[in-house]
C-alpha atoms as an extended CHARMM CRD file, in Angstrom:
* protein
*
       217  EXT
         1         1  UNK       CA              0.0070000000        0.0080000000        0.0050000000  PROA      1               0.0000000000
         2         2  UNK       CA              1.1260000000        3.5330000000       -0.7670000000  PROA      2               0.0000000000
         3         3  UNK       CA              0.3010000000        6.3080000000        1.6300000000  PROA      3               0.0000000000
         4         4  UNK       CA              0.7610000000        9.9330000000        0.6280000000  PROA      4               0.0000000000
         5         5  UNK       CA              0.2040000000       12.8380000000        2.9610000000  PROA      5               0.0000000000
         6         6  UNK       CA              0.3130000000       16.4470000000        1.9000000000  PROA      6               0.0000000000
         7         7  UNK       CA             -0.3830000000       19.6080000000        3.8890000000  PROA      7               0.0000000000
         8         8  UNK       CA             -1.1580000000       23.2130000000        2.9730000000  PROA      8               0.0000000000
         9         9  UNK       CA             -1.6340000000       26.2380000000        5.1510000000  PROA      9               0.0000000000
        10        10  UNK       CA             -3.5090000000       29.1650000000        3.5810000000  PROA      10              0.0000000000
        11        11  UNK       CA             -3.9620000000       32.5260000000        5.2870000000  PROA      11              0.0000000000
        12        12  UNK       CA             -7.2030000000       34.2610000000        4.3170000000  PROA      12              0.0000000000
        13        13  UNK       CA             -8.9010000000       37.5700000000        5.0400000000  PROA      13              0.0000000000
        14        14  UNK       CA             -9.7530000000       38.2560000000        8.6910000000  PROA      14              0.0000000000
        15        15  UNK       CA            -13.4430000000       37.6660000000        8.0030000000  PROA      15              0.0000000000
        16        16  UNK       CA            -12.6020000000       34.0600000000        7.1910000000  PROA      16              0.0000000000
        17        17  UNK       CA             -9.7100000000       33.8350000000        9.6590000000  PROA      17              0.0000000000
        18        18  UNK       CA             -7.3380000000       30.9990000000        8.6430000000  PROA      18              0.0000000000
        19        19  UNK       CA             -8.0720000000       27.9610000000        6.5950000000  PROA      19              0.0000000000
        20        20  UNK       CA             -6.0220000000       24.8230000000        7.0330000000  PROA      20              0.0000000000
        21        21  UNK       CA             -6.1640000000       22.1260000000        4.4030000000  PROA      21              0.0000000000
        22        22  UNK       CA             -4.6700000000       18.6540000000        4.3490000000  PROA      22              0.0000000000
        23        23  UNK       CA             -5.1940000000       15.8280000000        1.9180000000  PROA      23              0.0000000000
        24        24  UNK       CA             -4.0900000000       12.2010000000        1.8260000000  PROA      24              0.0000000000
        25        25  UNK       CA             -4.6220000000        9.2550000000       -0.4950000000  PROA      25              0.0000000000
        26        26  UNK       CA             -4.1670000000        5.4870000000       -0.2410000000  PROA      26              0.0000000000
        27        27  UNK       CA             -4.3760000000        2.9180000000       -3.0190000000  PROA      27              0.0000000000
        28        28  UNK       CA             -4.5150000000       -0.7100000000       -2.0840000000  PROA      28              0.0000000000
        29        29  UNK       CA             -2.6200000000       -3.1100000000       -4.2960000000  PROA      29              0.0000000000
        30        30  UNK       CA             -3.5270000000       -5.9220000000       -2.0010000000  PROA      30              0.0000000000
        31        31  UNK       CA             -6.2840000000       -7.8750000000       -3.7770000000  PROA      31              0.0000000000
        32        32  UNK       CA             -7.2430000000      -10.2790000000       -1.0160000000  PROA      32              0.0000000000
        33        33  UNK       CA            -10.3070000000      -11.4180000000       -2.9290000000  PROA      33              0.0000000000
        34        34  UNK       CA            -10.3070000000      -14.4890000000       -5.0730000000  PROA      34              0.0000000000
        35        35  UNK       CA            -10.6700000000      -15.3210000000       -8.7240000000  PROA      35              0.0000000000
        36        36  UNK       CA            -11.3270000000      -12.4580000000      -11.1440000000  PROA      36              0.0000000000
        37        37  UNK       CA            -12.0590000000       -9.5200000000       -8.8510000000  PROA      37              0.0000000000
        38        38  UNK       CA             -8.7960000000       -7.6910000000       -9.3510000000  PROA      38              0.0000000000
        39        39  UNK       CA             -8.4270000000       -4.5240000000      -11.3920000000  PROA      39              0.0000000000
        40        40  UNK       CA             -6.1720000000       -6.2210000000      -13.9380000000  PROA      40              0.0000000000
        41        41  UNK       CA             -8.8250000000       -7.0590000000      -16.4820000000  PROA      41              0.0000000000
        42        42  UNK       CA             -8.2550000000       -5.8790000000      -20.0300000000  PROA      42              0.0000000000
        43        43  UNK       CA            -11.8610000000       -4.8470000000      -20.4540000000  PROA      43              0.0000000000
        44        44  UNK       CA            -12.5840000000       -1.8760000000      -18.2400000000  PROA      44              0.0000000000
        45        45  UNK       CA            -15.5920000000        0.1730000000      -19.2570000000  PROA      45              0.0000000000
        46        46  UNK       CA            -15.8320000000        2.5130000000      -16.2430000000  PROA      46              0.0000000000
        47        47  UNK       CA            -15.7460000000        5.8580000000      -18.0290000000  PROA      47              0.0000000000
        48        48  UNK       CA            -15.0460000000        6.9790000000      -21.5580000000  PROA      48              0.0000000000
        49        49  UNK       CA            -11.6810000000        8.7520000000      -21.1650000000  PROA      49              0.0000000000
        50        50  UNK       CA            -10.7200000000       12.4180000000      -21.4090000000  PROA      50              0.0000000000
        51        51  UNK       CA            -11.4790000000       12.6000000000      -25.0940000000  PROA      51              0.0000000000
        52        52  UNK       CA            -14.7510000000       10.7230000000      -24.9690000000  PROA      52              0.0000000000
        53        53  UNK       CA            -18.2980000000       11.8350000000      -24.2230000000  PROA      53              0.0000000000
        54        54  UNK       CA            -19.1770000000       11.3950000000      -20.5940000000  PROA      54              0.0000000000
        55        55  UNK       CA            -22.5560000000        9.6940000000      -20.5030000000  PROA      55              0.0000000000
        56        56  UNK       CA            -22.7560000000       10.1200000000      -16.7360000000  PROA      56              0.0000000000
        57        57  UNK       CA            -25.7020000000       11.6490000000      -14.9020000000  PROA      57              0.0000000000
        58        58  UNK       CA            -24.0080000000       14.0670000000      -12.5130000000  PROA      58              0.0000000000
        59        59  UNK       CA            -27.4120000000       15.3880000000      -11.4340000000  PROA      59              0.0000000000
        60        60  UNK       CA            -28.1410000000       12.1100000000       -9.6730000000  PROA      60              0.0000000000
        61        61  UNK       CA            -29.1900000000       12.3510000000       -6.0260000000  PROA      61              0.0000000000
        62        62  UNK       CA            -26.1210000000       11.3470000000       -3.9820000000  PROA      62              0.0000000000
        63        63  UNK       CA            -28.4450000000        9.6680000000       -1.5380000000  PROA      63              0.0000000000
        64        64  UNK       CA            -28.1950000000       11.9500000000        1.4750000000  PROA      64              0.0000000000
        65        65  UNK       CA            -30.1760000000       14.5300000000        3.4170000000  PROA      65              0.0000000000
        66        66  UNK       CA            -30.2230000000       17.6860000000        1.3010000000  PROA      66              0.0000000000
        67        67  UNK       CA            -30.3690000000       19.8710000000        4.4250000000  PROA      67              0.0000000000
        68        68  UNK       CA            -27.1040000000       18.4130000000        5.7340000000  PROA      68              0.0000000000
        69        69  UNK       CA            -24.0470000000       20.5430000000        5.0380000000  PROA      69              0.0000000000
        70        70  UNK       CA            -22.0460000000       17.4100000000        4.1870000000  PROA      70              0.0000000000
        71        71  UNK       CA            -24.6350000000       16.4210000000        1.6140000000  PROA      71              0.0000000000
        72        72  UNK       CA            -24.4750000000       19.9360000000        0.1210000000  PROA      72              0.0000000000
        73        73  UNK       CA            -20.7450000000       19.5280000000       -0.2100000000  PROA      73              0.0000000000
        74        74  UNK       CA            -21.1720000000       16.1270000000       -1.9370000000  PROA      74              0.0000000000
        75        75  UNK       CA            -23.2700000000       17.8830000000       -4.5820000000  PROA      75              0.0000000000
        76        76  UNK       CA            -20.5120000000       20.4760000000       -4.9530000000  PROA      76              0.0000000000
        77        77  UNK       CA            -18.0920000000       17.5960000000       -5.5860000000  PROA      77              0.0000000000
        78        78  UNK       CA            -20.3120000000       16.3160000000       -8.4060000000  PROA      78              0.0000000000
        79        79  UNK       CA            -20.4760000000       19.8420000000       -9.8320000000  PROA      79              0.0000000000
        80        80  UNK       CA            -16.7100000000       20.0550000000       -9.7760000000  PROA      80              0.0000000000
        81        81  UNK       CA            -16.5570000000       16.7580000000      -11.6570000000  PROA      81              0.0000000000
        82        82  UNK       CA            -18.9310000000       18.2010000000      -14.2250000000  PROA      82              0.0000000000
        83        83  UNK       CA            -16.9120000000       21.3890000000      -14.5560000000  PROA      83              0.0000000000
        84        84  UNK       CA            -13.6700000000       19.4930000000      -14.9910000000  PROA      84              0.0000000000
        85        85  UNK       CA            -14.6720000000       16.4450000000      -16.9930000000  PROA      85              0.0000000000
        86        86  UNK       CA            -11.4210000000       16.2140000000      -18.9190000000  PROA      86              0.0000000000
        87        87  UNK       CA             -9.1920000000       16.3850000000      -15.8860000000  PROA      87              0.0000000000
        88        88  UNK       CA            -11.4950000000       14.0470000000      -13.9450000000  PROA      88              0.0000000000
        89        89  UNK       CA            -11.4860000000       11.7610000000      -16.9740000000  PROA      89              0.0000000000
        90        90  UNK       CA            -15.2350000000       11.1080000000      -16.7600000000  PROA      90              0.0000000000
        91        91  UNK       CA            -15.1280000000       10.3210000000      -13.0550000000  PROA      91              0.0000000000
        92        92  UNK       CA            -18.3760000000        8.7570000000      -11.8820000000  PROA      92              0.0000000000
        93        93  UNK       CA            -20.9810000000       10.7950000000      -10.0670000000  PROA      93              0.0000000000
        94        94  UNK       CA            -20.1040000000       10.5610000000       -6.3690000000  PROA      94              0.0000000000
        95        95  UNK       CA            -22.5190000000        8.7500000000       -4.1030000000  PROA      95              0.0000000000
        96        96  UNK       CA            -23.0410000000        9.1670000000       -0.3730000000  PROA      96              0.0000000000
        97        97  UNK       CA            -21.9700000000        6.4980000000        2.0500000000  PROA      97              0.0000000000
        98        98  UNK       CA            -23.2860000000        6.7010000000        5.5990000000  PROA      98              0.0000000000
        99        99  UNK       CA            -20.3890000000        4.6740000000        6.9810000000  PROA      99              0.0000000000
       100       100  UNK       CA            -17.8200000000        7.0370000000        5.5360000000  PROA      100             0.0000000000
       101       101  UNK       CA            -19.8960000000        9.9650000000        6.7870000000  PROA      101             0.0000000000
       102       102  UNK       CA            -19.7810000000        8.4930000000       10.2900000000  PROA      102             0.0000000000
       103       103  UNK       CA            -15.9890000000        8.1330000000       10.1570000000  PROA      103             0.0000000000
       104       104  UNK       CA            -15.6100000000       11.6710000000        8.7690000000  PROA      104             0.0000000000
       105       105  UNK       CA            -17.9030000000       13.2280000000       11.3430000000  PROA      105             0.0000000000
       106       106  UNK       CA            -16.2180000000       11.4080000000       14.1560000000  PROA      106             0.0000000000
       107       107  UNK       CA            -12.8120000000       12.6710000000       12.9810000000  PROA      107             0.0000000000
       108       108  UNK       CA            -14.0270000000       16.2770000000       12.7050000000  PROA      108             0.0000000000
       109       109  UNK       CA            -15.4760000000       16.0430000000       16.1990000000  PROA      109             0.0000000000
       110       110  UNK       CA            -12.2890000000       14.4360000000       17.5300000000  PROA      110             0.0000000000
       111       111  UNK       CA            -10.1610000000       17.2820000000       16.0950000000  PROA      111             0.0000000000
       112       112  UNK       CA            -12.4140000000       19.7310000000       17.8130000000  PROA      112             0.0000000000
       113       113  UNK       CA            -12.5410000000       17.9030000000       21.1620000000  PROA      113             0.0000000000
       114       114  UNK       CA             -8.8440000000       17.1440000000       21.3780000000  PROA      114             0.0000000000
       115       115  UNK       CA             -7.6440000000       20.3740000000       19.7720000000  PROA      115             0.0000000000
       116       116  UNK       CA             -5.5400000000       18.9710000000       16.8930000000  PROA      116             0.0000000000
       117       117  UNK       CA             -5.6260000000       19.1970000000       13.1080000000  PROA      117             0.0000000000
       118       118  UNK       CA             -4.1630000000       16.2250000000       11.2520000000  PROA      118             0.0000000000
       119       119  UNK       CA             -5.1000000000       13.0890000000        9.3970000000  PROA      119             0.0000000000
       120       120  UNK       CA             -3.3750000000       11.1420000000       12.1440000000  PROA      120             0.0000000000
       121       121  UNK       CA             -5.0960000000       11.4750000000       15.5040000000  PROA      121             0.0000000000
       122       122  UNK       CA             -3.2740000000       11.5660000000       18.8750000000  PROA      122             0.0000000000
       123       123  UNK       CA             -3.7290000000        7.7790000000       19.1040000000  PROA      123             0.0000000000
       124       124  UNK       CA             -1.7040000000        7.3420000000       15.9400000000  PROA      124             0.0000000000
       125       125  UNK       CA             -4.6860000000        6.2710000000       13.8030000000  PROA      125             0.0000000000
       126       126  UNK       CA             -4.8360000000        7.5110000000       10.2260000000  PROA      126             0.0000000000
       127       127  UNK       CA             -8.0100000000        7.7040000000        8.0250000000  PROA      127             0.0000000000
       128       128  UNK       CA             -7.5330000000        4.1720000000        6.7400000000  PROA      128             0.0000000000
       129       129  UNK       CA             -7.2100000000        2.7920000000       10.2560000000  PROA      129             0.0000000000
       130       130  UNK       CA            -10.4070000000        4.5840000000       11.1850000000  PROA      130             0.0000000000
       131       131  UNK       CA            -12.2180000000        3.1630000000        8.1830000000  PROA      131             0.0000000000
       132       132  UNK       CA            -11.0190000000       -0.3240000000        9.0700000000  PROA      132             0.0000000000
       133       133  UNK       CA            -12.2090000000        0.0490000000       12.6570000000  PROA      133             0.0000000000
       134       134  UNK       CA            -15.6260000000        1.0440000000       11.2340000000  PROA      134             0.0000000000
       135       135  UNK       CA            -15.6990000000       -2.1780000000        9.2260000000  PROA      135             0.0000000000
       136       136  UNK       CA            -15.2150000000       -0.4600000000        5.8820000000  PROA      136             0.0000000000
       137       137  UNK       CA            -13.3630000000       -2.5360000000        3.2630000000  PROA      137             0.0000000000
       138       138  UNK       CA            -12.0520000000       -0.3560000000        0.4450000000  PROA      138             0.0000000000
       139       139  UNK       CA             -9.7890000000       -0.7560000000       -2.5950000000  PROA      139             0.0000000000
       140       140  UNK       CA             -8.8740000000        2.9550000000       -2.7540000000  PROA      140             0.0000000000
       141       141  UNK       CA             -9.4850000000        5.7560000000       -0.2720000000  PROA      141             0.0000000000
       142       142  UNK       CA             -8.5750000000        9.3470000000        0.4220000000  PROA      142             0.0000000000
       143       143  UNK       CA             -9.3030000000       12.1880000000        2.8080000000  PROA      143             0.0000000000
       144       144  UNK       CA             -9.4290000000       15.9630000000        2.7310000000  PROA      144             0.0000000000
       145       145  UNK       CA             -9.6900000000       18.0150000000        5.9090000000  PROA      145             0.0000000000
       146       146  UNK       CA            -10.1160000000       21.6750000000        6.5330000000  PROA      146             0.0000000000
       147       147  UNK       CA            -10.9630000000       24.0780000000        9.3680000000  PROA      147             0.0000000000
       148       148  UNK       CA            -11.4540000000       27.7550000000        9.7300000000  PROA      148             0.0000000000
       149       149  UNK       CA            -13.4180000000       30.4420000000       11.5060000000  PROA      149             0.0000000000
       150       150  UNK       CA            -16.9880000000       30.5270000000       10.1200000000  PROA      150             0.0000000000
       151       151  UNK       CA            -15.8880000000       28.2400000000        7.2800000000  PROA      151             0.0000000000
       152       152  UNK       CA            -18.6480000000       27.2020000000        4.9250000000  PROA      152             0.0000000000
       153       153  UNK       CA            -18.6480000000       24.0620000000        2.7760000000  PROA      153             0.0000000000
       154       154  UNK       CA            -18.6870000000       26.2660000000       -0.3190000000  PROA      154             0.0000000000
       155       155  UNK       CA            -15.5710000000       28.1150000000        0.7880000000  PROA      155             0.0000000000
       156       156  UNK       CA            -13.7270000000       24.9170000000        1.6930000000  PROA      156             0.0000000000
       157       157  UNK       CA            -14.6490000000       23.2810000000       -1.6080000000  PROA      157             0.0000000000
       158       158  UNK       CA            -13.4610000000       26.3330000000       -3.5300000000  PROA      158             0.0000000000
       159       159  UNK       CA            -10.1720000000       26.3250000000       -1.7110000000  PROA      159             0.0000000000
       160       160  UNK       CA             -9.7300000000       22.6140000000       -2.2570000000  PROA      160             0.0000000000
       161       161  UNK       CA            -10.2340000000       23.1390000000       -6.0070000000  PROA      161             0.0000000000
       162       162  UNK       CA             -8.0390000000       26.2290000000       -6.1640000000  PROA      162             0.0000000000
       163       163  UNK       CA             -4.9460000000       24.0440000000       -6.4080000000  PROA      163             0.0000000000
       164       164  UNK       CA             -2.6710000000       22.8620000000       -9.2680000000  PROA      164             0.0000000000
       165       165  UNK       CA             -4.1790000000       20.3470000000      -11.6730000000  PROA      165             0.0000000000
       166       166  UNK       CA             -2.9220000000       16.7950000000      -11.9390000000  PROA      166             0.0000000000
       167       167  UNK       CA             -1.0500000000       16.7470000000       -8.6500000000  PROA      167             0.0000000000
       168       168  UNK       CA             -1.6850000000       14.7880000000       -5.4810000000  PROA      168             0.0000000000
       169       169  UNK       CA             -3.7400000000       17.2470000000       -3.4820000000  PROA      169             0.0000000000
       170       170  UNK       CA             -7.2870000000       18.0520000000       -2.3980000000  PROA      170             0.0000000000
       171       171  UNK       CA             -8.3180000000       18.7520000000       -5.9820000000  PROA      171             0.0000000000
       172       172  UNK       CA             -7.1230000000       15.3650000000       -7.1750000000  PROA      172             0.0000000000
       173       173  UNK       CA             -9.0440000000       13.5960000000       -4.4230000000  PROA      173             0.0000000000
       174       174  UNK       CA            -12.2270000000       15.3980000000       -5.4440000000  PROA      174             0.0000000000
       175       175  UNK       CA            -11.7420000000       14.6020000000       -9.1420000000  PROA      175             0.0000000000
       176       176  UNK       CA            -10.2590000000       11.1050000000       -8.6480000000  PROA      176             0.0000000000
       177       177  UNK       CA            -12.0810000000        8.8400000000      -11.1060000000  PROA      177             0.0000000000
       178       178  UNK       CA            -11.4510000000        5.8140000000       -8.8220000000  PROA      178             0.0000000000
       179       179  UNK       CA            -13.4550000000        7.2720000000       -5.9500000000  PROA      179             0.0000000000
       180       180  UNK       CA            -17.1040000000        6.2900000000       -6.1830000000  PROA      180             0.0000000000
       181       181  UNK       CA            -18.3940000000        7.2110000000       -2.7290000000  PROA      181             0.0000000000
       182       182  UNK       CA            -17.8940000000        9.9440000000       -0.1660000000  PROA      182             0.0000000000
       183       183  UNK       CA            -18.9080000000       10.7360000000        3.4220000000  PROA      183             0.0000000000
       184       184  UNK       CA            -18.4950000000       14.2130000000        4.8450000000  PROA      184             0.0000000000
       185       185  UNK       CA            -18.4910000000       15.3850000000        8.4090000000  PROA      185             0.0000000000
       186       186  UNK       CA            -19.0000000000       19.0890000000        9.2410000000  PROA      186             0.0000000000
       187       187  UNK       CA            -18.6580000000       20.0190000000       12.9000000000  PROA      187             0.0000000000
       188       188  UNK       CA            -19.0390000000       23.4020000000       14.5740000000  PROA      188             0.0000000000
       189       189  UNK       CA            -16.3750000000       23.9810000000       17.1900000000  PROA      189             0.0000000000
       190       190  UNK       CA            -16.8540000000       27.3400000000       18.8720000000  PROA      190             0.0000000000
       191       191  UNK       CA            -16.1550000000       29.9170000000       16.2000000000  PROA      191             0.0000000000
       192       192  UNK       CA            -14.3870000000       27.3190000000       14.0380000000  PROA      192             0.0000000000
       193       193  UNK       CA            -15.7670000000       24.7190000000       11.6590000000  PROA      193             0.0000000000
       194       194  UNK       CA            -13.9990000000       21.3780000000       11.0350000000  PROA      194             0.0000000000
       195       195  UNK       CA            -14.6600000000       19.5520000000        7.7460000000  PROA      195             0.0000000000
       196       196  UNK       CA            -13.5950000000       16.0450000000        6.8020000000  PROA      196             0.0000000000
       197       197  UNK       CA            -14.1870000000       14.4820000000        3.3680000000  PROA      197             0.0000000000
       198       198  UNK       CA            -13.5990000000       10.7160000000        3.2780000000  PROA      198             0.0000000000
       199       199  UNK       CA            -13.5460000000        9.1380000000       -0.2070000000  PROA      199             0.0000000000
       200       200  UNK       CA            -13.5010000000        5.4480000000       -1.1630000000  PROA      200             0.0000000000
       201       201  UNK       CA            -14.2830000000        2.7970000000       -3.6660000000  PROA      201             0.0000000000
       202       202  UNK       CA            -15.1990000000       -0.6780000000       -2.6400000000  PROA      202             0.0000000000
       203       203  UNK       CA            -14.7190000000       -2.9240000000       -5.6720000000  PROA      203             0.0000000000
       204       204  UNK       CA            -11.6760000000       -3.5580000000       -7.7930000000  PROA      204             0.0000000000
       205       205  UNK       CA            -13.9660000000       -3.4100000000      -10.8350000000  PROA      205             0.0000000000
       206       206  UNK       CA            -14.4890000000        0.3240000000      -10.0510000000  PROA      206             0.0000000000
       207       207  UNK       CA            -10.8180000000        1.0840000000      -10.6130000000  PROA      207             0.0000000000
       208       208  UNK       CA             -9.6870000000        2.3190000000      -13.9940000000  PROA      208             0.0000000000
       209       209  UNK       CA             -6.6860000000        0.8530000000      -15.7820000000  PROA      209             0.0000000000
       210       210  UNK       CA             -6.5720000000        3.1930000000      -18.7720000000  PROA      210             0.0000000000
       211       211  UNK       CA             -4.2960000000        6.2580000000      -18.4800000000  PROA      211             0.0000000000
       212       212  UNK       CA             -5.7400000000        9.6680000000      -17.7170000000  PROA      212             0.0000000000
       213       213  UNK       CA             -4.7550000000       11.3180000000      -20.9550000000  PROA      213             0.0000000000
       214       214  UNK       CA             -5.4140000000       14.7920000000      -19.6510000000  PROA      214             0.0000000000
       215       215  UNK       CA             -2.9250000000       14.4540000000      -16.8260000000  PROA      215             0.0000000000
       216       216  UNK       CA             -0.5280000000       11.9310000000      -18.2910000000  PROA      216             0.0000000000
       217       217  UNK       CA             -0.5280000000       13.0080000000      -21.9280000000  PROA      217             0.0000000000
């Protein structure tokens, strides 16, 4: 397994205070399943490539409570995938996962309660450990976290996306064509707001083998 952690600190206007952003990504090469469930098949039809026509319904309901700020952010993720189809290489419409949302919310609350800001909590557990403890089996996963005074999900998503293309960062997690599901936890902490986005895919058949021509071409 490869684990990549990246951190960014961005100072904003006093009205927004300070926004801290961190992203991480893990891809599992450990196919513990049997027979033909690996992502090594020659025939992979998940998406049409950067130069194809995306026949994906990004207006689909992610499957969450529309009044929830995390759900609102999930819809923003799908809009970002629409607006950046070539870079996202026809990434699927993201769907909500309550288990991921539980992990994300717990981490946002933990960062508030124990006064830290990191993917790794004071117990030494990273996002992938937390997913495993929650009984979530994934083949690829990633996490974005942010916090700031009065931070809204729209502001956080905009800052996530205002990063270089085709690099391992928040933007690439959001546009990652291998991530099919997300859970988002938004927690108010005094004047601050903590936000955690946890991404995952659960089946090797969801992973793409063809190159992302936009980023790799």
